[in-house]
Tab-separated table of C-alpha atoms in Angstrom:
chain	number	residue	atom	x	y	z
A	1	UNK	CA	0.429	44.119	-18.671
A	2	UNK	CA	-1.302	45.021	-15.486
A	3	UNK	CA	-4.150	42.603	-14.315
A	4	UNK	CA	-7.625	44.067	-14.196
A	5	UNK	CA	-8.787	44.029	-10.482
A	6	UNK	CA	-12.236	42.398	-10.090
A	7	UNK	CA	-14.578	44.290	-7.817
A	8	UNK	CA	-16.918	42.467	-5.447
A	9	UNK	CA	-19.806	43.514	-7.691
A	10	UNK	CA	-18.286	42.070	-10.718
A	11	UNK	CA	-17.529	38.932	-8.839
A	12	UNK	CA	-21.089	38.798	-7.619
A	13	UNK	CA	-22.312	39.307	-11.287
A	14	UNK	CA	-20.405	36.257	-12.390
A	15	UNK	CA	-22.697	33.988	-10.093
A	16	UNK	CA	-25.521	34.713	-12.461
A	17	UNK	CA	-24.111	32.058	-14.834
A	18	UNK	CA	-24.842	29.440	-12.524
A	19	UNK	CA	-28.594	29.733	-13.591
A	20	UNK	CA	-27.794	27.664	-16.677
A	21	UNK	CA	-26.367	24.715	-14.773
A	22	UNK	CA	-28.883	24.954	-12.183
A	23	UNK	CA	-31.764	24.910	-14.744
A	24	UNK	CA	-30.314	21.921	-16.628
A	25	UNK	CA	-29.887	19.855	-13.412
A	26	UNK	CA	-33.338	20.870	-12.160
A	27	UNK	CA	-34.985	20.133	-15.616
A	28	UNK	CA	-33.549	16.625	-15.729
A	29	UNK	CA	-34.493	15.913	-12.128
A	30	UNK	CA	-30.810	15.064	-11.175
A	31	UNK	CA	-31.443	15.822	-7.404
A	32	UNK	CA	-28.263	17.788	-7.694
A	33	UNK	CA	-29.596	21.545	-7.741
A	34	UNK	CA	-29.303	21.857	-4.128
A	35	UNK	CA	-25.981	20.132	-3.820
A	36	UNK	CA	-24.871	22.629	-6.398
A	37	UNK	CA	-25.806	25.621	-4.356
A	38	UNK	CA	-24.426	24.119	-1.214
A	39	UNK	CA	-20.998	23.287	-3.045
A	40	UNK	CA	-20.857	26.682	-4.477
A	41	UNK	CA	-21.390	28.430	-1.060
A	42	UNK	CA	-18.988	26.285	0.361
A	43	UNK	CA	-16.378	26.928	-2.300
A	44	UNK	CA	-16.905	30.699	-2.057
A	45	UNK	CA	-16.633	30.825	1.634
A	46	UNK	CA	-13.608	28.420	1.736
A	47	UNK	CA	-11.853	30.432	-0.843
A	48	UNK	CA	-12.488	33.755	0.791
A	49	UNK	CA	-11.439	32.398	4.153
A	50	UNK	CA	-8.112	31.067	2.518
A	51	UNK	CA	-7.800	34.398	0.694
A	52	UNK	CA	-7.770	36.364	3.851
A	53	UNK	CA	-5.533	33.891	5.602
A	54	UNK	CA	-3.128	33.917	2.788
A	55	UNK	CA	-2.882	37.591	2.705
A	56	UNK	CA	-1.905	37.214	6.343
A	57	UNK	CA	0.658	34.449	5.549
A	58	UNK	CA	2.180	36.450	2.760
A	59	UNK	CA	2.514	39.636	4.787
A	60	UNK	CA	4.317	37.928	7.567
A	61	UNK	CA	5.976	35.139	5.583
A	62	UNK	CA	7.030	33.357	8.786
A	63	UNK	CA	8.405	29.754	8.368
A	64	UNK	CA	6.605	28.294	11.505
A	65	UNK	CA	3.365	29.893	10.450
A	66	UNK	CA	3.762	28.471	6.940
A	67	UNK	CA	4.674	24.992	8.089
A	68	UNK	CA	1.681	25.176	10.364
A	69	UNK	CA	-0.671	26.077	7.533
A	70	UNK	CA	0.863	23.239	5.596
A	71	UNK	CA	0.077	20.764	8.547
A	72	UNK	CA	-3.513	22.142	8.754
A	73	UNK	CA	-3.940	21.336	4.878
A	74	UNK	CA	-2.459	17.886	5.393
A	75	UNK	CA	-4.892	17.068	8.272
A	76	UNK	CA	-7.707	18.203	6.333
A	77	UNK	CA	-6.575	16.194	3.239
A	78	UNK	CA	-6.098	13.062	5.466
A	79	UNK	CA	-9.716	13.169	6.839
A	80	UNK	CA	-11.171	14.004	3.416
A	81	UNK	CA	-9.288	10.967	2.028
A	82	UNK	CA	-10.619	8.500	4.554
A	83	UNK	CA	-14.224	10.145	4.265
A	84	UNK	CA	-14.254	9.840	0.425
A	85	UNK	CA	-12.609	6.268	0.380
A	86	UNK	CA	-15.556	4.465	1.922
A	87	UNK	CA	-13.272	3.319	4.765
A	88	UNK	CA	-14.031	3.948	8.508
A	89	UNK	CA	-12.140	6.909	10.144
A	90	UNK	CA	-10.203	4.754	12.507
A	91	UNK	CA	-6.824	5.511	13.979
A	92	UNK	CA	-5.189	2.674	12.059
A	93	UNK	CA	-5.969	4.684	8.876
A	94	UNK	CA	-5.888	8.336	10.026
A	95	UNK	CA	-2.230	8.331	11.337
A	96	UNK	CA	-0.672	6.431	8.550
A	97	UNK	CA	-2.288	8.395	5.835
A	98	UNK	CA	-1.339	11.605	7.500
A	99	UNK	CA	2.269	10.571	7.626
A	100	UNK	CA	2.158	9.282	4.129
A	101	UNK	CA	0.769	12.599	2.872
A	102	UNK	CA	2.908	14.833	5.026
A	103	UNK	CA	6.342	12.995	4.132
A	104	UNK	CA	5.258	13.009	0.434
A	105	UNK	CA	4.610	16.730	0.414
A	106	UNK	CA	7.863	17.540	2.446
A	107	UNK	CA	9.895	15.676	0.091
A	108	UNK	CA	8.455	17.069	-2.938
A	109	UNK	CA	8.568	20.629	-1.578
A	110	UNK	CA	12.321	20.108	-0.618
A	111	UNK	CA	13.143	18.888	-4.021
A	112	UNK	CA	11.312	21.539	-6.158
A	113	UNK	CA	11.658	24.574	-3.849
A	114	UNK	CA	15.115	23.822	-2.240
A	115	UNK	CA	16.786	22.223	-5.246
A	116	UNK	CA	15.137	23.321	-8.306
A	117	UNK	CA	13.970	26.825	-7.842
A	118	UNK	CA	16.560	27.208	-5.057
A	119	UNK	CA	14.699	29.586	-2.634
A	120	UNK	CA	16.526	31.146	0.081
A	121	UNK	CA	13.889	29.778	2.550
A	122	UNK	CA	12.108	26.835	0.924
A	123	UNK	CA	8.980	27.549	3.011
A	124	UNK	CA	8.512	30.786	1.589
A	125	UNK	CA	4.711	31.488	1.436
A	126	UNK	CA	4.483	32.865	-2.092
A	127	UNK	CA	5.859	29.479	-3.438
A	128	UNK	CA	5.322	26.826	-0.811
A	129	UNK	CA	1.725	27.356	-0.177
A	130	UNK	CA	0.231	27.291	-3.430
A	131	UNK	CA	2.510	24.453	-4.753
A	132	UNK	CA	1.722	22.448	-1.584
A	133	UNK	CA	-1.953	23.198	-2.214
A	134	UNK	CA	-1.698	21.838	-5.811
A	135	UNK	CA	0.215	18.818	-5.061
A	136	UNK	CA	-1.986	18.042	-2.058
A	137	UNK	CA	-5.276	18.371	-3.884
A	138	UNK	CA	-3.983	15.833	-6.455
A	139	UNK	CA	-2.597	13.596	-3.592
A	140	UNK	CA	-6.045	13.607	-2.051
A	141	UNK	CA	-7.638	12.259	-5.343
A	142	UNK	CA	-5.116	9.668	-5.958
A	143	UNK	CA	-4.964	8.421	-2.450
A	144	UNK	CA	-8.765	8.062	-2.456
A	145	UNK	CA	-8.629	5.950	-5.716
A	146	UNK	CA	-5.575	4.145	-4.526
A	147	UNK	CA	-6.638	3.228	-1.034
A	148	UNK	CA	-10.071	2.298	-2.261
A	149	UNK	CA	-8.790	-0.032	-4.855
A	150	UNK	CA	-6.303	-1.599	-2.794
A	151	UNK	CA	-8.562	-2.587	0.161
A	152	UNK	CA	-11.630	-3.370	-1.820
A	153	UNK	CA	-9.907	-5.501	-4.356
A	154	UNK	CA	-8.279	-7.251	-1.373
A	155	UNK	CA	-11.798	-7.692	0.267
A	156	UNK	CA	-13.370	-8.924	-3.064
A	157	UNK	CA	-10.381	-11.233	-3.710
A	158	UNK	CA	-9.502	-12.291	-0.286
A	159	UNK	CA	-9.131	-16.054	-1.098
A	160	UNK	CA	-6.650	-15.052	-3.799
A	161	UNK	CA	-4.663	-13.103	-1.259
A	162	UNK	CA	-4.871	-16.229	1.032
A	163	UNK	CA	-4.098	-18.607	-1.627
A	164	UNK	CA	-0.730	-16.620	-2.168
A	165	UNK	CA	0.026	-16.854	1.547
A	166	UNK	CA	-0.762	-20.532	1.609
A	167	UNK	CA	1.708	-20.861	-1.209
A	168	UNK	CA	4.508	-19.648	0.902
A	169	UNK	CA	4.260	-15.968	0.058
A	170	UNK	CA	5.183	-13.208	2.641
A	171	UNK	CA	2.570	-10.725	3.354
A	172	UNK	CA	4.357	-8.111	0.949
A	173	UNK	CA	4.444	-10.726	-1.777
A	174	UNK	CA	0.842	-11.935	-1.386
A	175	UNK	CA	-0.054	-8.104	-1.548
A	176	UNK	CA	2.012	-7.344	-4.611
A	177	UNK	CA	-0.750	-7.892	-7.215
A	178	UNK	CA	-3.139	-5.667	-5.137
A	179	UNK	CA	-0.420	-2.973	-4.745
A	180	UNK	CA	0.242	-3.041	-8.550
A	181	UNK	CA	-3.404	-2.725	-9.459
A	182	UNK	CA	-3.940	0.130	-6.838
A	183	UNK	CA	-0.888	2.069	-8.301
A	184	UNK	CA	-2.091	1.581	-11.831
A	185	UNK	CA	-5.627	2.678	-10.992
A	186	UNK	CA	-4.404	6.002	-9.086
A	187	UNK	CA	-1.577	6.925	-11.559
A	188	UNK	CA	-3.997	6.693	-14.612
A	189	UNK	CA	-6.003	9.950	-14.189
A	190	UNK	CA	-2.787	12.039	-13.663
A	191	UNK	CA	-1.198	10.285	-16.543
A	192	UNK	CA	-4.094	11.017	-18.786
A	193	UNK	CA	-4.140	14.580	-17.761
A	194	UNK	CA	-0.310	14.850	-18.568
A	195	UNK	CA	-0.863	13.350	-21.852
A	196	UNK	CA	-3.499	16.006	-22.926
A	197	UNK	CA	-2.357	18.997	-21.141
A	198	UNK	CA	-1.959	22.202	-23.242
A	199	UNK	CA	-3.976	20.572	-26.104
A	200	UNK	CA	-7.264	19.835	-24.347
A	201	UNK	CA	-6.891	21.992	-21.182
A	202	UNK	CA	-4.789	24.794	-20.177
A	203	UNK	CA	-4.201	24.286	-16.405
A	204	UNK	CA	-5.187	26.582	-13.783
A	205	UNK	CA	-1.868	27.575	-12.477
A	206	UNK	CA	-0.422	28.557	-15.840
A	207	UNK	CA	-3.605	30.406	-16.611
A	208	UNK	CA	-3.391	32.247	-13.418
A	209	UNK	CA	0.246	33.230	-14.067
A	210	UNK	CA	-0.517	34.455	-17.475
A	211	UNK	CA	-3.559	36.520	-16.070
A	212	UNK	CA	-1.370	37.948	-13.512
A	213	UNK	CA	1.043	39.279	-15.976
A	214	UNK	CA	3.857	36.398	-16.323
A	215	UNK	CA	5.262	35.443	-19.764
A	216	UNK	CA	3.622	32.493	-21.208
A	217	UNK	CA	7.000	30.865	-21.292
A	218	UNK	CA	7.614	31.380	-17.578
A	219	UNK	CA	4.212	30.207	-16.903
A	220	UNK	CA	4.732	26.983	-18.944
A	221	UNK	CA	8.059	26.349	-17.210
A	222	UNK	CA	6.271	26.399	-13.833
A	223	UNK	CA	3.495	24.413	-15.100
A	224	UNK	CA	5.988	21.793	-16.284
A	225	UNK	CA	7.344	21.770	-13.002
A	226	UNK	CA	4.039	21.530	-10.846
A	227	UNK	CA	3.023	18.604	-13.288
A	228	UNK	CA	6.187	16.844	-12.308
A	229	UNK	CA	5.726	17.651	-8.677
A	230	UNK	CA	1.952	16.434	-8.757
A	231	UNK	CA	2.858	13.393	-10.534
A	232	UNK	CA	5.704	12.454	-8.246
A	233	UNK	CA	3.730	13.647	-5.149
A	234	UNK	CA	0.721	11.389	-5.871
A	235	UNK	CA	2.502	8.301	-6.617
A	236	UNK	CA	4.792	8.719	-3.615
A	237	UNK	CA	1.875	9.340	-1.203
A	238	UNK	CA	-0.314	6.647	-2.324
A	239	UNK	CA	2.852	4.268	-2.223
A	240	UNK	CA	3.517	5.396	1.436
A	241	UNK	CA	-0.214	5.496	2.397
A	242	UNK	CA	-0.511	1.836	1.581
A	243	UNK	CA	2.829	0.867	3.146
A	244	UNK	CA	2.003	2.740	6.332
A	245	UNK	CA	-1.719	1.600	6.505
A	246	UNK	CA	-0.736	-2.128	5.815
A	247	UNK	CA	1.301	-2.025	9.182
A	248	UNK	CA	-1.763	-1.270	11.154
A	249	UNK	CA	-4.688	-2.973	9.333
A	250	UNK	CA	-3.410	-6.492	9.254
A	251	UNK	CA	-3.468	-8.970	12.223
A	252	UNK	CA	-0.480	-11.116	13.293
A	253	UNK	CA	-1.836	-14.057	11.075
A	254	UNK	CA	-1.863	-11.737	7.949
A	255	UNK	CA	-5.658	-11.606	7.827
A	256	UNK	CA	-7.043	-8.016	6.946
A	257	UNK	CA	-8.906	-6.443	9.817
A	258	UNK	CA	-12.328	-5.906	8.195
A	259	UNK	CA	-13.454	-3.322	10.605
A	260	UNK	CA	-11.800	-0.712	8.456
A	261	UNK	CA	-14.719	-1.139	5.858
A	262	UNK	CA	-17.882	0.869	6.106
A	263	UNK	CA	-20.938	-1.530	5.923
B	1	UNK	CA	1.147	-36.589	14.571
B	2	UNK	CA	1.607	-34.211	11.795
B	3	UNK	CA	-1.571	-32.185	11.967
B	4	UNK	CA	-3.805	-31.981	15.031
B	5	UNK	CA	-6.680	-30.010	16.224
B	6	UNK	CA	-7.315	-30.240	19.890
B	7	UNK	CA	-10.694	-29.051	21.501
B	8	UNK	CA	-11.512	-26.394	18.756
B	9	UNK	CA	-14.506	-24.371	19.261
B	10	UNK	CA	-15.294	-22.188	16.261
B	11	UNK	CA	-18.534	-20.232	15.101
B	12	UNK	CA	-19.421	-17.798	12.576
B	13	UNK	CA	-21.354	-15.008	14.569
B	14	UNK	CA	-24.212	-17.178	16.356
B	15	UNK	CA	-23.733	-20.169	14.181
B	16	UNK	CA	-21.390	-22.821	15.973
B	17	UNK	CA	-19.432	-24.668	13.430
B	18	UNK	CA	-16.982	-26.709	16.006
B	19	UNK	CA	-17.818	-27.563	19.329
B	20	UNK	CA	-14.797	-29.341	21.055
B	21	UNK	CA	-13.710	-30.792	17.750
B	22	UNK	CA	-10.501	-32.964	17.595
B	23	UNK	CA	-8.592	-34.130	14.589
B	24	UNK	CA	-5.303	-35.977	14.226
B	25	UNK	CA	-3.615	-36.748	10.886
B	26	UNK	CA	-0.476	-38.726	10.776
B	27	UNK	CA	2.679	-38.182	8.552
B	28	UNK	CA	1.806	-39.564	5.103
B	29	UNK	CA	-1.878	-40.171	5.741
B	30	UNK	CA	-4.480	-39.351	3.314
B	31	UNK	CA	-7.577	-38.183	5.288
B	32	UNK	CA	-10.812	-36.917	3.691
B	33	UNK	CA	-13.574	-34.923	5.472
B	34	UNK	CA	-17.031	-35.356	4.364
B	35	UNK	CA	-20.340	-33.869	5.545
B	36	UNK	CA	-23.144	-31.412	4.620
B	37	UNK	CA	-22.308	-27.969	3.196
B	38	UNK	CA	-21.613	-25.638	5.874
B	39	UNK	CA	-20.471	-28.259	8.309
B	40	UNK	CA	-17.074	-26.765	8.643
B	41	UNK	CA	-14.855	-28.887	6.172
B	42	UNK	CA	-13.457	-25.829	4.334
B	43	UNK	CA	-13.323	-23.886	7.495
B	44	UNK	CA	-11.042	-26.472	9.147
B	45	UNK	CA	-8.537	-25.869	6.285
B	46	UNK	CA	-8.880	-22.113	6.900
B	47	UNK	CA	-8.279	-22.581	10.528
B	48	UNK	CA	-5.108	-24.823	9.861
B	49	UNK	CA	-3.814	-22.052	7.657
B	50	UNK	CA	-4.537	-19.315	10.201
B	51	UNK	CA	-7.175	-17.475	8.246
B	52	UNK	CA	-9.584	-18.101	10.977
B	53	UNK	CA	-9.009	-17.969	14.449
B	54	UNK	CA	-10.752	-20.613	16.872
B	55	UNK	CA	-12.584	-19.356	19.829
B	56	UNK	CA	-10.753	-22.015	21.915
B	57	UNK	CA	-8.431	-24.966	21.415
B	58	UNK	CA	-5.111	-25.387	19.489
B	59	UNK	CA	-3.987	-26.291	16.056
B	60	UNK	CA	-0.698	-27.957	15.855
B	61	UNK	CA	1.838	-28.684	13.069
B	62	UNK	CA	4.520	-31.411	13.864
B	63	UNK	CA	3.852	-30.820	17.491
B	64	UNK	CA	4.084	-27.051	17.586
B	65	UNK	CA	1.275	-24.782	17.811
B	66	UNK	CA	0.350	-23.065	14.491
B	67	UNK	CA	0.916	-19.349	15.088
B	68	UNK	CA	3.657	-16.674	14.290
B	69	UNK	CA	6.732	-18.163	12.540
B	70	UNK	CA	5.594	-21.664	12.969
B	71	UNK	CA	2.329	-20.886	10.973
B	72	UNK	CA	4.513	-19.252	8.181
B	73	UNK	CA	6.602	-22.359	8.112
B	74	UNK	CA	3.473	-24.480	7.813
B	75	UNK	CA	2.300	-22.345	4.925
B	76	UNK	CA	5.609	-22.784	3.017
B	77	UNK	CA	5.367	-26.399	3.492
B	78	UNK	CA	1.753	-26.954	2.206
B	79	UNK	CA	-0.251	-26.480	-0.955
B	80	UNK	CA	-3.988	-25.459	-0.765
B	81	UNK	CA	-6.631	-25.944	-3.401
B	82	UNK	CA	-9.391	-23.575	-2.277
B	83	UNK	CA	-12.819	-24.396	-3.164
B	84	UNK	CA	-13.694	-21.038	-5.125
B	85	UNK	CA	-10.647	-21.367	-7.128
B	86	UNK	CA	-9.775	-17.627	-7.115
B	87	UNK	CA	-6.072	-18.406	-7.229
B	88	UNK	CA	-4.859	-15.810	-9.772
B	89	UNK	CA	-5.313	-13.014	-12.201
B	90	UNK	CA	-3.916	-12.324	-15.591
B	91	UNK	CA	-2.836	-15.182	-18.017
B	92	UNK	CA	-2.845	-18.711	-16.964
B	93	UNK	CA	0.933	-19.174	-17.280
B	94	UNK	CA	1.268	-15.967	-15.138
B	95	UNK	CA	-1.133	-17.572	-12.559
B	96	UNK	CA	0.916	-20.870	-12.567
B	97	UNK	CA	4.262	-19.195	-12.194
B	98	UNK	CA	3.298	-16.515	-9.724
B	99	UNK	CA	3.786	-18.464	-6.615
B	100	UNK	CA	7.383	-19.569	-7.753
B	101	UNK	CA	8.473	-16.139	-7.440
B	102	UNK	CA	7.968	-15.946	-3.667
B	103	UNK	CA	11.580	-15.708	-2.376
B	104	UNK	CA	11.246	-17.449	1.060
B	105	UNK	CA	8.737	-20.152	-0.014
B	106	UNK	CA	11.220	-22.530	-1.095
B	107	UNK	CA	9.153	-23.250	-4.240
B	108	UNK	CA	11.588	-24.008	-7.185
B	109	UNK	CA	10.572	-22.853	-10.682
B	110	UNK	CA	9.320	-25.557	-12.775
B	111	UNK	CA	10.584	-25.972	-16.360
B	112	UNK	CA	7.890	-25.430	-19.187
B	113	UNK	CA	7.972	-29.126	-20.236
B	114	UNK	CA	7.046	-30.255	-16.816
B	115	UNK	CA	4.120	-27.749	-16.790
B	116	UNK	CA	2.932	-28.837	-20.115
B	117	UNK	CA	3.384	-32.583	-19.372
B	118	UNK	CA	0.987	-32.049	-16.033
B	119	UNK	CA	-1.504	-29.984	-17.827
B	120	UNK	CA	-1.792	-32.606	-20.747
B	121	UNK	CA	-2.373	-35.182	-18.116
B	122	UNK	CA	-5.220	-33.165	-16.708
B	123	UNK	CA	-6.687	-32.841	-20.083
B	124	UNK	CA	-5.714	-29.415	-20.899
B	125	UNK	CA	-3.955	-28.097	-24.164
B	126	UNK	CA	-0.889	-26.010	-24.250
B	127	UNK	CA	-2.698	-23.085	-25.601
B	128	UNK	CA	-4.565	-22.714	-22.160
B	129	UNK	CA	-1.481	-20.962	-20.918
B	130	UNK	CA	-2.316	-17.974	-23.030
B	131	UNK	CA	-5.708	-17.578	-21.962
B	132	UNK	CA	-7.058	-15.258	-19.233
B	133	UNK	CA	-7.578	-17.086	-16.127
B	134	UNK	CA	-10.954	-15.568	-15.294
B	135	UNK	CA	-12.135	-16.669	-18.733
B	136	UNK	CA	-11.758	-20.315	-17.888
B	137	UNK	CA	-14.679	-22.629	-16.972
B	138	UNK	CA	-14.821	-24.035	-13.284
B	139	UNK	CA	-13.485	-27.285	-14.528
B	140	UNK	CA	-10.482	-25.524	-16.344
B	141	UNK	CA	-9.669	-23.660	-13.248
B	142	UNK	CA	-9.903	-26.737	-11.050
B	143	UNK	CA	-7.336	-28.453	-13.369
B	144	UNK	CA	-5.019	-25.343	-13.313
B	145	UNK	CA	-5.324	-25.425	-9.352
B	146	UNK	CA	-4.498	-29.054	-9.193
B	147	UNK	CA	-1.591	-28.552	-11.619
B	148	UNK	CA	-0.241	-25.765	-9.346
B	149	UNK	CA	-0.557	-27.930	-6.187
B	150	UNK	CA	1.472	-30.811	-8.130
B	151	UNK	CA	4.008	-28.376	-9.371
B	152	UNK	CA	4.503	-26.801	-5.986
B	153	UNK	CA	5.462	-30.387	-4.802
B	154	UNK	CA	5.020	-29.973	-1.033
B	155	UNK	CA	4.848	-32.260	1.796
B	156	UNK	CA	1.270	-31.314	2.802
B	157	UNK	CA	-1.654	-30.770	0.675
B	158	UNK	CA	-4.993	-29.153	1.528
B	159	UNK	CA	-7.448	-29.978	-1.005
B	160	UNK	CA	-10.947	-28.613	-1.077
B	161	UNK	CA	-13.192	-30.712	-3.211
B	162	UNK	CA	-10.399	-31.437	-5.751
B	163	UNK	CA	-12.437	-33.696	-8.024
B	164	UNK	CA	-15.736	-31.808	-8.097
B	165	UNK	CA	-15.434	-30.683	-11.620
B	166	UNK	CA	-13.196	-33.331	-13.322
B	167	UNK	CA	-14.166	-36.134	-15.560
B	168	UNK	CA	-13.140	-39.763	-14.717
B	169	UNK	CA	-9.920	-39.841	-16.883
B	170	UNK	CA	-8.585	-36.531	-15.431
B	171	UNK	CA	-9.565	-37.778	-11.664
B	172	UNK	CA	-7.570	-40.801	-12.121
B	173	UNK	CA	-4.500	-38.711	-13.523
B	174	UNK	CA	-4.869	-36.111	-10.822
B	175	UNK	CA	-4.965	-38.641	-8.106
B	176	UNK	CA	-1.899	-40.324	-9.616
B	177	UNK	CA	0.024	-37.219	-9.329
B	178	UNK	CA	-1.175	-35.946	-6.034
B	179	UNK	CA	-0.765	-39.341	-4.301
B	180	UNK	CA	2.442	-40.087	-5.975
B	181	UNK	CA	4.707	-39.307	-2.906
B	182	UNK	CA	3.749	-41.876	-0.139
B	183	UNK	CA	5.418	-39.483	2.490
B	184	UNK	CA	2.940	-36.569	1.399
B	185	UNK	CA	0.184	-35.876	3.868
B	186	UNK	CA	-3.333	-35.108	2.223
B	187	UNK	CA	-6.096	-33.647	3.986
B	188	UNK	CA	-9.018	-33.097	1.717
B	189	UNK	CA	-12.802	-32.447	1.585
B	190	UNK	CA	-14.795	-34.519	-0.831
B	191	UNK	CA	-18.143	-36.318	-1.399
B	192	UNK	CA	-16.792	-38.048	-4.551
B	193	UNK	CA	-16.763	-41.720	-4.161
B	194	UNK	CA	-13.863	-41.893	-6.380
B	195	UNK	CA	-11.884	-39.719	-4.102
B	196	UNK	CA	-13.207	-41.377	-0.887
B	197	UNK	CA	-12.028	-44.792	-2.024
B	198	UNK	CA	-8.333	-43.609	-2.414
B	199	UNK	CA	-8.071	-41.985	0.913
B	200	UNK	CA	-6.965	-43.744	4.062
B	201	UNK	CA	-9.498	-42.393	6.365
B	202	UNK	CA	-12.927	-40.724	6.077
B	203	UNK	CA	-13.933	-38.328	8.600
B	204	UNK	CA	-17.765	-37.573	8.665
B	205	UNK	CA	-18.256	-34.084	10.161
B	206	UNK	CA	-21.945	-34.708	10.580
B	207	UNK	CA	-21.406	-37.573	12.951
B	208	UNK	CA	-20.240	-35.229	15.478
B	209	UNK	CA	-20.251	-37.930	18.435
B	210	UNK	CA	-17.635	-39.872	16.345
B	211	UNK	CA	-15.048	-37.050	16.516
B	212	UNK	CA	-15.282	-36.933	20.137
B	213	UNK	CA	-15.035	-40.543	20.884
B	214	UNK	CA	-12.249	-41.408	18.465
B	215	UNK	CA	-10.373	-38.237	18.435
B	216	UNK	CA	-10.873	-38.061	14.647
C-alpha cells in the first residue's frame, strides 16, 4: 500500500490541535503555554532542517559525510547531556562524555549494522542515520539520569564514600555503590519501556515503517533490534561516561572536584 | 612518632581553623582532642586522611608525608569512625561486611559469631543485622560503626566522638574492645569524661598557645 503524501497545508492544519493543550495549560496557569509554543517551533524547525539535510545525505550517501553527521549528533548530545544534568559545562566533563557516547554509538552501530543486518557499508545513510538518532536520543536521556544520580549521590553522601576510602578501599571500590545506583536509575526507564512495549505503546519506528508500507512483521523485527540497540547503547554509554569522567573529576587524594556542580 | 602534623595552616574560606598547628602522636598512644564545636577536631582527622588539604605544613605517618601511595597505605592501616555516621547503605549486615570486600585493604572477613559477639557486647541484638541501616537511631548507628572499627582490627583508630550516644555499660564494653591492643594508636575527639579518663593525653584545641609551646 502506498503511503499518502502529506501536503504542507495538511501539515499546517495539524497544528490546530495545539489549541487543546494550550487552553488546558493556560487555564491551570502552569506557565508552560509559552514554553509549549517555543518547543513546538523549535521541534518544527529542527525537524525541517534535518529533513532537508537527510534528503541531501540520502542522495549522496557518502560514508565520510554520514560519519560527520553522526559526529555532529554526538557533539550536540554531549552538550545537551551536561546542560540537562545540573553539572557545569567544563572540559573535565565535555570530553569524557563525548568519547563515551561516541564509542557507545560506534560499537552498537558496528554490531547491528555490520554483523546483524550485514550492510555492505555499515555507514549507509538509510540505516545508520535513523538508528544512530534513536540510540543517541535514548543515550542522552540515560546519561543525564545516570551522571546526575552518580555525582549528586556522591556529593550528598560524601562522608560514606570517604569512610570506604578510609577503610582501605581503592577509589573504584569506594565508588562501586554509587555506580550501582546510577546504573539502576538510568536503566529503569528503558527497562520499563521494554516491558510494556506493544501493550501500552506502539513505538515510533515501527509505526513509521508500517505507515510507509512495510509489513507489520518486518517492522516488528526492526523494532526488536532497535530496542536491543537502545538498551545496550544506553547502558554502555552511561558506564563509559562515568568511567571516563571519573578520570578527570577527582583530585590525586581521591576527593571529588566540587567545581563540576552548578551552585 | 607515628602521626605528626607540622606547622599546619588550614581554613574553610575566610574562617581560619588551624594556624601553625603542631601535633605528634606516638606509636600505641591514646590521644583525645577536645574543644569547642568548629574548633578543628574533626577537620584534623579529615586532614590526616587526605580529605582536606592544608594551606601549608605537612602531615606525616611513620615519618613519611601523607600523600600518594603512602596516604593510601595509611588509609589501609587505619579505621575511622566519622561523626555523622553515614557509613553505609542497605541492611546492617551488608554495611558491616562491605569494607571486608575491598581487595587491597588487607581486611579479613570476620565470621558471624565474632560479629554477633561484638554487637552483643555493644548492646545490640542479632536481629539488627536484618534492619536497614538508615532506619537505625543515632545510638544504634554509632554502635554499628564502633563494631565495624573493632572488626577491622587496624593498628590506628581515628574516632570522632565515639561515645556520644552510648550508655555507660556500652561505653565500658566499647572502650574494652577499642583499647584491647596496647600497640594500637588511637586518636579521638570527645568531651565525655569517661573517654577522657581512659586516654593517655588530652589536647585542648581551644588553648591554642599550648599547642604551639608543647608541640602537642
